[in-house]
PDB file of C-alpha atoms in Angstrom:
ATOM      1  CA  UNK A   1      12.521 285.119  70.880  1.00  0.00           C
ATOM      2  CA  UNK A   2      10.877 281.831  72.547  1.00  0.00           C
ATOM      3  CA  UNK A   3      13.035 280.544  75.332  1.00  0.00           C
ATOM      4  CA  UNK A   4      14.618 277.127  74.885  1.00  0.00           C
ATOM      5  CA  UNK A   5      14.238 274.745  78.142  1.00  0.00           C
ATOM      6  CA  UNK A   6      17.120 272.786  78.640  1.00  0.00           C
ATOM      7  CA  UNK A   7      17.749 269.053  76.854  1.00  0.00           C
ATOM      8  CA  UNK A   8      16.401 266.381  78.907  1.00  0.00           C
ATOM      9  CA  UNK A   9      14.132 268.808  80.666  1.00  0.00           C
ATOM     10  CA  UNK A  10      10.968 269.312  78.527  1.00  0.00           C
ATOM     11  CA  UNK A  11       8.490 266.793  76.651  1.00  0.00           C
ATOM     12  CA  UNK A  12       9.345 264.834  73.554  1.00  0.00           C
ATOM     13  CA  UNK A  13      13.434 265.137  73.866  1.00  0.00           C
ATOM     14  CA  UNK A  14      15.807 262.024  73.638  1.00  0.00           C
ATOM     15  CA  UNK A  15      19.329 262.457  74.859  1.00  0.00           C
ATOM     16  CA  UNK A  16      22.173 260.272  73.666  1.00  0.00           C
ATOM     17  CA  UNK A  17      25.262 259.237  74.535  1.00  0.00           C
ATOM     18  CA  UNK A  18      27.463 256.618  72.189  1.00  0.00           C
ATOM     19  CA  UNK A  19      27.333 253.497  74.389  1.00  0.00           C
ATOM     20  CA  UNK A  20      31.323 253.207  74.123  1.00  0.00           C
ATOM     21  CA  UNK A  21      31.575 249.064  75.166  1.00  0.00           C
ATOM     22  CA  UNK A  22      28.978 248.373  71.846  1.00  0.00           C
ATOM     23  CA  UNK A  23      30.168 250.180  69.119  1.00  0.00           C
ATOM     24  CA  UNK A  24      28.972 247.758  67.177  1.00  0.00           C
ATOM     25  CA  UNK A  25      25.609 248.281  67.923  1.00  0.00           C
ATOM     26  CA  UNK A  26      23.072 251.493  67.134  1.00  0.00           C
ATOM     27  CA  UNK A  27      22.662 251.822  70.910  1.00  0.00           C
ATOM     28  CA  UNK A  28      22.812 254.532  73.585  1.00  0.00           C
ATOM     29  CA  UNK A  29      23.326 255.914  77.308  1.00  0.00           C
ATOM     30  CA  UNK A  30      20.054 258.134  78.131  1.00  0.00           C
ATOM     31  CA  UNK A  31      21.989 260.451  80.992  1.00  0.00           C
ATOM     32  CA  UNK A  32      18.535 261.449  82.143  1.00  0.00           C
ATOM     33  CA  UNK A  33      17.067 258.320  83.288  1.00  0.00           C
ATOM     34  CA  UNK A  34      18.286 256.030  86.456  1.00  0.00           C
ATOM     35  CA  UNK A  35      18.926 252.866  84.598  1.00  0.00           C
ATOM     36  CA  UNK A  36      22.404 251.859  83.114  1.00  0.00           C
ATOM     37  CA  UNK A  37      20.762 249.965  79.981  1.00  0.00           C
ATOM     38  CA  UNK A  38      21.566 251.294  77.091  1.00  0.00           C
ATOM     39  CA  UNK A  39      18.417 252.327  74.535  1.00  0.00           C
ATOM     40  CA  UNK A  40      18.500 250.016  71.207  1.00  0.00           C
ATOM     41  CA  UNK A  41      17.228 252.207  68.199  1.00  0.00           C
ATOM     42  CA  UNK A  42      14.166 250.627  66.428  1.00  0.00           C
ATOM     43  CA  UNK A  43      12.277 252.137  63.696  1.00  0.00           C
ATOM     44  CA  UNK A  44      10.199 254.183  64.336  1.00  0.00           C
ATOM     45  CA  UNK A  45      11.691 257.523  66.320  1.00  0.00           C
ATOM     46  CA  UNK A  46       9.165 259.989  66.502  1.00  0.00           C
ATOM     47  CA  UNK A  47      11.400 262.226  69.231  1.00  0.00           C
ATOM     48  CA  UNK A  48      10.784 265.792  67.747  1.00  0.00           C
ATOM     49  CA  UNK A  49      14.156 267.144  69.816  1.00  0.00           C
ATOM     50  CA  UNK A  50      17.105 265.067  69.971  1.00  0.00           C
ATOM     51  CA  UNK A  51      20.929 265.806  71.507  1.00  0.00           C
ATOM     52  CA  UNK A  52      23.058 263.812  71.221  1.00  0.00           C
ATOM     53  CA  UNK A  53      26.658 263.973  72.718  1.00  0.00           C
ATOM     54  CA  UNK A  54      30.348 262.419  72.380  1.00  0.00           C
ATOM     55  CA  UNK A  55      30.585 262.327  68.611  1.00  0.00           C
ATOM     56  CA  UNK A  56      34.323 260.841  67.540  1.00  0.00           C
ATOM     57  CA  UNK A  57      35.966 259.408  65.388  1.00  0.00           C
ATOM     58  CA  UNK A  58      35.222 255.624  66.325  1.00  0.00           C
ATOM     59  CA  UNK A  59      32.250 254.017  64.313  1.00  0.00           C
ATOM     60  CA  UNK A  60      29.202 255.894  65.425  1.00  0.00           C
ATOM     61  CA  UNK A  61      25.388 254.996  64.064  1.00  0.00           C
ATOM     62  CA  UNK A  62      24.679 257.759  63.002  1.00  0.00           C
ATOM     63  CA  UNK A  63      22.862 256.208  59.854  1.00  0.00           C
ATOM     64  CA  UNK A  64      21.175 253.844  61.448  1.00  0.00           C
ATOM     65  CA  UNK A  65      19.903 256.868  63.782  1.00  0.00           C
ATOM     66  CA  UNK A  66      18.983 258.433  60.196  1.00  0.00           C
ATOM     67  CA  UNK A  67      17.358 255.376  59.449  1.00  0.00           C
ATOM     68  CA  UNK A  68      15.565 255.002  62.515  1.00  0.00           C
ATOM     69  CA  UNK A  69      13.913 258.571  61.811  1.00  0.00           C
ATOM     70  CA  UNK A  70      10.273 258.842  61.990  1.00  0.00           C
ATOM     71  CA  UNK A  71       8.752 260.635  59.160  1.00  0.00           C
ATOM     72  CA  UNK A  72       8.318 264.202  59.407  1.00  0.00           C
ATOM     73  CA  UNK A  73       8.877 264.304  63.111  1.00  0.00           C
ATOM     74  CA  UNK A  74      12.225 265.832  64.029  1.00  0.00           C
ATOM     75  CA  UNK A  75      12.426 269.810  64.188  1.00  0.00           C
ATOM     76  CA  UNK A  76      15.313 270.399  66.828  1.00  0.00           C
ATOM     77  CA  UNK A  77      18.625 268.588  66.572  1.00  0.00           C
ATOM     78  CA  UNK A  78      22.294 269.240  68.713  1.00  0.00           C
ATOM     79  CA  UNK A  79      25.480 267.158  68.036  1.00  0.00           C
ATOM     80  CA  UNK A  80      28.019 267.682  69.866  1.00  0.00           C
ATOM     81  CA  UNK A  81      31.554 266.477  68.917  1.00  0.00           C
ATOM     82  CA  UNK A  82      34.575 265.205  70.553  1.00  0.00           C
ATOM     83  CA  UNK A  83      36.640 264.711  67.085  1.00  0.00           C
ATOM     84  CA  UNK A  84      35.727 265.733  63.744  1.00  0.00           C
ATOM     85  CA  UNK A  85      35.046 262.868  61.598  1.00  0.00           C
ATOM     86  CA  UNK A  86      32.406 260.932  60.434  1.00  0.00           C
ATOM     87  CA  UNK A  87      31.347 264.111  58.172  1.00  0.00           C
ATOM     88  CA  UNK A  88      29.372 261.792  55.398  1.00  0.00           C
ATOM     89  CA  UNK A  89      27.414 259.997  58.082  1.00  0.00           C
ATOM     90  CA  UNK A  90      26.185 263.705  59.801  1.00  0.00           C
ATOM     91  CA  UNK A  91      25.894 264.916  56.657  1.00  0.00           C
ATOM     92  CA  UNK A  92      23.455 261.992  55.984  1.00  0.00           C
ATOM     93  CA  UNK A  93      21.688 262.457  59.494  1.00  0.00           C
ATOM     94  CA  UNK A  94      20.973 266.485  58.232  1.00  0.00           C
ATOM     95  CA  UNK A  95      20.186 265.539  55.126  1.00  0.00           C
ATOM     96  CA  UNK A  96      17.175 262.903  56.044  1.00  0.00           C
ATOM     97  CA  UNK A  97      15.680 265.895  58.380  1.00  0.00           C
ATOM     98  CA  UNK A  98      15.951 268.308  56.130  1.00  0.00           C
ATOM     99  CA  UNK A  99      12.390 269.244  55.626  1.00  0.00           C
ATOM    100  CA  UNK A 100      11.395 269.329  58.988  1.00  0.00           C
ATOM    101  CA  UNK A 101      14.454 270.463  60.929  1.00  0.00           C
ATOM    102  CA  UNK A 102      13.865 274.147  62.307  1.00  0.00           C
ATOM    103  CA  UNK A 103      16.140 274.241  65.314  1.00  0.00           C
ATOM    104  CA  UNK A 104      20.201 273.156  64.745  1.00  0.00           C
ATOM    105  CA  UNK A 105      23.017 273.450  67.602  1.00  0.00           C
ATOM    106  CA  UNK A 106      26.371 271.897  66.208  1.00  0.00           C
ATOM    107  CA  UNK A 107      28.761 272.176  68.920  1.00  0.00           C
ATOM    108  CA  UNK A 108      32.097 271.659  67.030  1.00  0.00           C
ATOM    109  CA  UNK A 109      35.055 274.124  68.211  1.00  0.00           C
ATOM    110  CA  UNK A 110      36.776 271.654  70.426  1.00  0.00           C
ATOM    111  CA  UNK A 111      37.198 269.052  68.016  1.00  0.00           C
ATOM    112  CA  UNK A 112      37.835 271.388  64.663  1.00  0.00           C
ATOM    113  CA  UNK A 113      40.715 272.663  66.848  1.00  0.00           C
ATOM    114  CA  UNK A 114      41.786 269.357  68.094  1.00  0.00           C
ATOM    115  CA  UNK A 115      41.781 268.249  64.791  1.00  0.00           C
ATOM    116  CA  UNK A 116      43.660 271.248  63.466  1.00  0.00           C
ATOM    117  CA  UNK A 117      46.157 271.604  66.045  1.00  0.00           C
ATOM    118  CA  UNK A 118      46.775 268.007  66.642  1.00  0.00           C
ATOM    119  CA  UNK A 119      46.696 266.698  63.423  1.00  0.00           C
ATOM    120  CA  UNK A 120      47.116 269.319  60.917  1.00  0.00           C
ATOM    121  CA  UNK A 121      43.964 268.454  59.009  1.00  0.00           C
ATOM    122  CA  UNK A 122      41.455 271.417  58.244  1.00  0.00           C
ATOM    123  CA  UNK A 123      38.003 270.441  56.791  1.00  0.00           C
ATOM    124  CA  UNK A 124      38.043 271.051  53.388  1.00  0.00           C
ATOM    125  CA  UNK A 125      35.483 272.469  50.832  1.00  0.00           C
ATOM    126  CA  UNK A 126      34.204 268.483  50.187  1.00  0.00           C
ATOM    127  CA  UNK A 127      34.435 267.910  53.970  1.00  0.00           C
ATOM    128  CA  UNK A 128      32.029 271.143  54.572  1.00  0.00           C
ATOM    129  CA  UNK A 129      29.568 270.587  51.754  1.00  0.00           C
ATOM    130  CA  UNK A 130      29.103 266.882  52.965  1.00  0.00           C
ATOM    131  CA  UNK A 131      27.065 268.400  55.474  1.00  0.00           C
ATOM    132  CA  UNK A 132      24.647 269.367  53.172  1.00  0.00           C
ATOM    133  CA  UNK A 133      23.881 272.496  55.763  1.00  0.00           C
ATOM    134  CA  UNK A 134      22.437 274.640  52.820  1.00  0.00           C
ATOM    135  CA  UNK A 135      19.652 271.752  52.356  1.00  0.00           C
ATOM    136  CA  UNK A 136      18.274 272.834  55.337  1.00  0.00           C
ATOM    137  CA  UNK A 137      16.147 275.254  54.376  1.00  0.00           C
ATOM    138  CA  UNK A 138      13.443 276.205  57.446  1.00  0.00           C
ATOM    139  CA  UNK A 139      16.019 276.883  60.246  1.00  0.00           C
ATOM    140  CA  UNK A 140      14.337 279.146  62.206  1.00  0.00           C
ATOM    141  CA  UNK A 141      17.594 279.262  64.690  1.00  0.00           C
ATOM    142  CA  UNK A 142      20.774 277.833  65.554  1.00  0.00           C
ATOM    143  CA  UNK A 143      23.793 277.440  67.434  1.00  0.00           C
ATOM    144  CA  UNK A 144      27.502 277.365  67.680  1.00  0.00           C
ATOM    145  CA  UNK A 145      30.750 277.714  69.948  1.00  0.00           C
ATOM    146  CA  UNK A 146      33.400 279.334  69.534  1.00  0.00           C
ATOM    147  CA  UNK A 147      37.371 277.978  70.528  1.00  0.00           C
ATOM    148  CA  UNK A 148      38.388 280.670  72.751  1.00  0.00           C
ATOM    149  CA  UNK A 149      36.620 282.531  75.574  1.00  0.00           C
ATOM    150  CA  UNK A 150      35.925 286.294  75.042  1.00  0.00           C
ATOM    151  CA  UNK A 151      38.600 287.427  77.585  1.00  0.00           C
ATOM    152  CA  UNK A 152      42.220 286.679  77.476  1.00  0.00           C
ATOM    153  CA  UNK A 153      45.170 286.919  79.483  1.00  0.00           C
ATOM    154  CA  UNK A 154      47.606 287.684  76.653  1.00  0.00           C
ATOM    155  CA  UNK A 155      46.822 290.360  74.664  1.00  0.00           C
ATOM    156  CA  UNK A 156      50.082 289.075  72.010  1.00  0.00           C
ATOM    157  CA  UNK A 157      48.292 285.751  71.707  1.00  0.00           C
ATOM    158  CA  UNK A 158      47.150 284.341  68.756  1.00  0.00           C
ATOM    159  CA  UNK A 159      43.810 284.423  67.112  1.00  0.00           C
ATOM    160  CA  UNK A 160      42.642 280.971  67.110  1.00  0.00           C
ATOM    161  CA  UNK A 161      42.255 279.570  63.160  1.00  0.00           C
ATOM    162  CA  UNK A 162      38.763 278.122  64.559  1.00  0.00           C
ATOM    163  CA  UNK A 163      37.184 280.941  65.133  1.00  0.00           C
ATOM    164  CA  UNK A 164      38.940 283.011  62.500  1.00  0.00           C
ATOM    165  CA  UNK A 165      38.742 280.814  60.065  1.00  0.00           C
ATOM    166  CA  UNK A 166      36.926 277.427  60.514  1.00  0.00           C
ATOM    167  CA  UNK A 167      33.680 278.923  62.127  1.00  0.00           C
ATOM    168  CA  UNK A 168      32.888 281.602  59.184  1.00  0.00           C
ATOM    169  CA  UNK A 169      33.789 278.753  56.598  1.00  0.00           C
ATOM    170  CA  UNK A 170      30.855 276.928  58.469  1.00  0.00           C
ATOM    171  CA  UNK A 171      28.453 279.495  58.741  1.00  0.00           C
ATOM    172  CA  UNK A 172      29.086 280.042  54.666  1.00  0.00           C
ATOM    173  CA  UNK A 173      27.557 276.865  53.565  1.00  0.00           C
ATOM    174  CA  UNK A 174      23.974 278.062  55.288  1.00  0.00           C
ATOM    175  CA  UNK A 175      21.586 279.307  52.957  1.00  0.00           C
ATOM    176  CA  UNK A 176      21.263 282.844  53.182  1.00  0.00           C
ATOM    177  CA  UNK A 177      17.679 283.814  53.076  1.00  0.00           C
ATOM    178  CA  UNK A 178      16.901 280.702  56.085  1.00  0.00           C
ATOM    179  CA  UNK A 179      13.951 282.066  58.079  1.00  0.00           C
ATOM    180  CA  UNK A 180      16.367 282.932  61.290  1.00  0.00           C
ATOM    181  CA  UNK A 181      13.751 286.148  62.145  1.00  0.00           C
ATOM    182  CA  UNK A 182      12.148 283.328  64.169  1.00  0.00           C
ATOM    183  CA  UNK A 183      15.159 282.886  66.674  1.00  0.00           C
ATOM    184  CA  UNK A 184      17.789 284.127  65.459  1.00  0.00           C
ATOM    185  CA  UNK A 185      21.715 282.699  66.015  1.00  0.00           C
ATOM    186  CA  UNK A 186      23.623 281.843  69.188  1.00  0.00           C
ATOM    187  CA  UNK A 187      26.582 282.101  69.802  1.00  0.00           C
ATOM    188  CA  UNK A 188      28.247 279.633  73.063  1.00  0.00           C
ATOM    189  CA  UNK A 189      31.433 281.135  74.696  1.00  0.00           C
ATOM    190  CA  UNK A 190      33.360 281.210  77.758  1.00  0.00           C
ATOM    191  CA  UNK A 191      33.947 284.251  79.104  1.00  0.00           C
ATOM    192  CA  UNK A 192      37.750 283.243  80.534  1.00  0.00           C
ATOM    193  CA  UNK A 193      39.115 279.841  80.012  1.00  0.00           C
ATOM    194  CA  UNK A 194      39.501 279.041  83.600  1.00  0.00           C
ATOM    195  CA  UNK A 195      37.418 281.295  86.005  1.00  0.00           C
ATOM    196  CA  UNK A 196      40.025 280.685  89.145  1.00  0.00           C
ATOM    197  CA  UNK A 197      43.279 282.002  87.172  1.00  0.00           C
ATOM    198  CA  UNK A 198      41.415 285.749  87.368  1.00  0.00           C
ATOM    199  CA  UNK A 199      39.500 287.498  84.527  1.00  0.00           C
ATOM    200  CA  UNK A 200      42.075 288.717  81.791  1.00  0.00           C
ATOM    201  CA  UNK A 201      41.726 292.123  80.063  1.00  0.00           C
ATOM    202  CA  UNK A 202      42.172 291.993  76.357  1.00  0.00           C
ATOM    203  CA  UNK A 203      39.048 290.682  73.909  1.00  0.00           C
ATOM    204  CA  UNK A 204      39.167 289.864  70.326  1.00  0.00           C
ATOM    205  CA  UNK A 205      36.971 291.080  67.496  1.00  0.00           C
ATOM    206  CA  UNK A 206      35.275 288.528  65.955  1.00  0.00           C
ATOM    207  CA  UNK A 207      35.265 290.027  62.460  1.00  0.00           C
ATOM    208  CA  UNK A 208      34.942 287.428  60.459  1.00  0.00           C
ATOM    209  CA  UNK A 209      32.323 285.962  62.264  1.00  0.00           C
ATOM    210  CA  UNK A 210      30.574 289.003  62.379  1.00  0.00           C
ATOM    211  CA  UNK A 211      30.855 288.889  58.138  1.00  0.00           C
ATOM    212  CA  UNK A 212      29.390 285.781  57.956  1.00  0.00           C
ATOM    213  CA  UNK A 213      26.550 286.232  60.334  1.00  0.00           C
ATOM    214  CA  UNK A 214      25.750 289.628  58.325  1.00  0.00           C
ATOM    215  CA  UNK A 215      25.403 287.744  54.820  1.00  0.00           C
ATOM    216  CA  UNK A 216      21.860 286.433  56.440  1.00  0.00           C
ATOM    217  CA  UNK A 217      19.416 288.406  55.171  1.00  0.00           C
ATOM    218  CA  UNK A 218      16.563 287.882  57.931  1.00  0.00           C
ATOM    219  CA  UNK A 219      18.681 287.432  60.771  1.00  0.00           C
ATOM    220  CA  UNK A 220      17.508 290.009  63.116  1.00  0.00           C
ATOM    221  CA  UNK A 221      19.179 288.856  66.489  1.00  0.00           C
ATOM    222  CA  UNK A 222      22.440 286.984  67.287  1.00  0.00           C
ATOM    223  CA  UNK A 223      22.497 286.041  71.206  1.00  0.00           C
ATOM    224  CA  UNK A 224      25.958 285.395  72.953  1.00  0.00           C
ATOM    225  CA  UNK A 225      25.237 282.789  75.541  1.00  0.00           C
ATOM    226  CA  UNK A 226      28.161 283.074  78.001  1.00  0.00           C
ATOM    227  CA  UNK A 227      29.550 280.639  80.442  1.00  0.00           C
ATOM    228  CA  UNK A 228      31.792 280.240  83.300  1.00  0.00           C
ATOM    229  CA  UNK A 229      30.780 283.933  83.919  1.00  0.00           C
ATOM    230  CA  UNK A 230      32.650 284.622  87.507  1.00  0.00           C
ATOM    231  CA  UNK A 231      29.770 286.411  89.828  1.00  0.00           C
ATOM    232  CA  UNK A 232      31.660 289.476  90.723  1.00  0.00           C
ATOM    233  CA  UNK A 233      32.447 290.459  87.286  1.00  0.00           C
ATOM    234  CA  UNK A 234      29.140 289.279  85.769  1.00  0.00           C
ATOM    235  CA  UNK A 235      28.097 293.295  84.955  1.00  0.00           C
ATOM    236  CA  UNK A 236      31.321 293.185  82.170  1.00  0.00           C
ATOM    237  CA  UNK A 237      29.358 290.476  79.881  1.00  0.00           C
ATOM    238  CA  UNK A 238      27.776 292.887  78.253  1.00  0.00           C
ATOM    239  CA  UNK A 239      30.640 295.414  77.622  1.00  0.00           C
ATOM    240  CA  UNK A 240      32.817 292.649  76.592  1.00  0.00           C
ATOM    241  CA  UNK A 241      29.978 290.957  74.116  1.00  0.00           C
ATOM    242  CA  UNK A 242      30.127 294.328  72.485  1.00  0.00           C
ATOM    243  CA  UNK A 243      33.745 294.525  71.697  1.00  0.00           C
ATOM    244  CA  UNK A 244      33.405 291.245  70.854  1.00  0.00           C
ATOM    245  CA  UNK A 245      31.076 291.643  68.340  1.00  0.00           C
ATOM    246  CA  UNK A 246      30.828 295.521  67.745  1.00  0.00           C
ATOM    247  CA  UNK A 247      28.854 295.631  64.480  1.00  0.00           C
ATOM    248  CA  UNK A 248      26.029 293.264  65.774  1.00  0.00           C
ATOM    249  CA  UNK A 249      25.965 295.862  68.672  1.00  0.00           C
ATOM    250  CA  UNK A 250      25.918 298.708  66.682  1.00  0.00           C
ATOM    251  CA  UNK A 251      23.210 297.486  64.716  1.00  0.00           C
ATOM    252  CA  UNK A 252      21.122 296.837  67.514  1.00  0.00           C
ATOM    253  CA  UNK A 253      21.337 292.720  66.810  1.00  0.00           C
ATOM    254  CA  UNK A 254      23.165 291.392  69.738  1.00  0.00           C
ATOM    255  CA  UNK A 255      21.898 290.031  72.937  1.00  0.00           C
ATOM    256  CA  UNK A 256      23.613 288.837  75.843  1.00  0.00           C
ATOM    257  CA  UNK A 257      22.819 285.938  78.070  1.00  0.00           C
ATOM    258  CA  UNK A 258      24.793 284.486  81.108  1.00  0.00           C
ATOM    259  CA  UNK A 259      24.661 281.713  83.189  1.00  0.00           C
ATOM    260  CA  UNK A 260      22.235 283.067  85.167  1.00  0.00           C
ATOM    261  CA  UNK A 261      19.586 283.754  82.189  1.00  0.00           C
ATOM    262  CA  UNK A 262      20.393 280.833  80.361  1.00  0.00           C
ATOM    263  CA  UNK A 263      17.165 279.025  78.730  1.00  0.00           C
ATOM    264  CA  UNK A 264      19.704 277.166  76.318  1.00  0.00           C
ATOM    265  CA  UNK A 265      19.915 273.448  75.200  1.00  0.00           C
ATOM    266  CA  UNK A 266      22.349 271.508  77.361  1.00  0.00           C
TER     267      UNK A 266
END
């Protein structure tokens, strides 16, 4: 599997931010450069990686970024969102770079859980098909999170309805014969939700997860990336990946990687 520098750190890549005092206005903060000026989007973008960060709620231009779009150019996208709205206009966004997109990292567990916990609103079956992920057809790879980290403190607490249900709803509207021999899925996840209150002891099985990512008939490896890893108990990520995900394991389909081998986006 070819190792994937980090955003911001290799040729060709164009990180956003939405430039929060000009909503108005299809412009972004580049966090990689020294200058404060925001970038104005002009036709033609010919970026072949883009992340972009801080997706809400407020008006975002995300169509004009469609719009902007060189042809044929873009082959690795991540969005990353702080709320989850503005569905049509993503689903827009995926749906211009269809044909060329290879590489997709949505990260999305925060806000599906912010929205689901905050305002009672689940994505429905229209909300998840406006994202038109099944038109994209030659991802090689991609990524998501997950809500919770992989250890807990509580072994009576309650699976999270992200990851047991709003994640494998997501991964069900992928096509199921996408190339993904090429790299495969990752997974992001914490390994304890705060590393200074002490590593807890009980681990969820991800089964449904697990279901969904077996319905791919070429995937051939599924890599848990985990963070916030604390350095004296960095030898348990792979025990804990396993119980995690035990069919993957058994299968011989899951690899581990830690903050220490991370080659990740971002």
């Amino acid at each position: 599997m070819e190792e994937r520098p980090p955003c911001g750190h290799y040729d060709g890549v164009l990180v956003l931010v939405r430039d929060e005092t000009s909503l108005d206005a299809p412009s972004f903060h580049p966090p990689s450069l020294d200058t404060p000026s925001p970038i104005t989007l002009r036709r033609s973008l010919k970026h072949p990686k883009i992340c972009w960060r801080g997706i809400s709620e407020a008006p975002a231009p995300l169509a004009a970024l469609a719009g902007c779009l060189g042809p044929n150019c873009l082959t690795d996208l991540h969005l990353s969102f702080t709320s989850w709205a503005r569905l049509a206009e993503v689903g827009q966004l995926l749906q211009t770079c269809s044909g060329t997109l290879t590489y997709l990292k949505l990260t999305l567990a925060h806000a599906l859980h912010v929205s689901h916990w905050d305002t009672g609103i689940d994505p429905s079956d229209e909300d998840w098909e406006s994202l038109h992920l099944s038109s994209l057809t030659n991802l090689g790879g991609f990524c998501f999170d997950l809500d919770i980290p992989l250890c807990i403190q509580n072994a009576n607490q309650e699976f999270p309805w992200v990851d047991e249900v709003g994640i494998p709803t997501f991964l069900s509207h992928f096509a199921k014969n996408l190339p993904l021999e090429i790299e495969g899925v990752t997974i992001e996840a914490k390994f304890v939700s705060d590393p200074a209150a002490g590593v807890g002891s009980y681990v969820f099985p991800h089964d449904n997860i697990e279901n969904a990512l077996l319905q791919f008939e070429r995937l051939k490896i599924v890599t848990v990336d985990i963070r916030d890893i604390p350095e004296d108990v960095e030898g348990a990520a792979g025990p804990v990946a396993t119980l995690s995900f035990p069919r993957l394991h058994e299968r011989k389909q899951l690899h581990v990687m830690t903050d220490n081998t991370r080659h990740g986006c971002c």
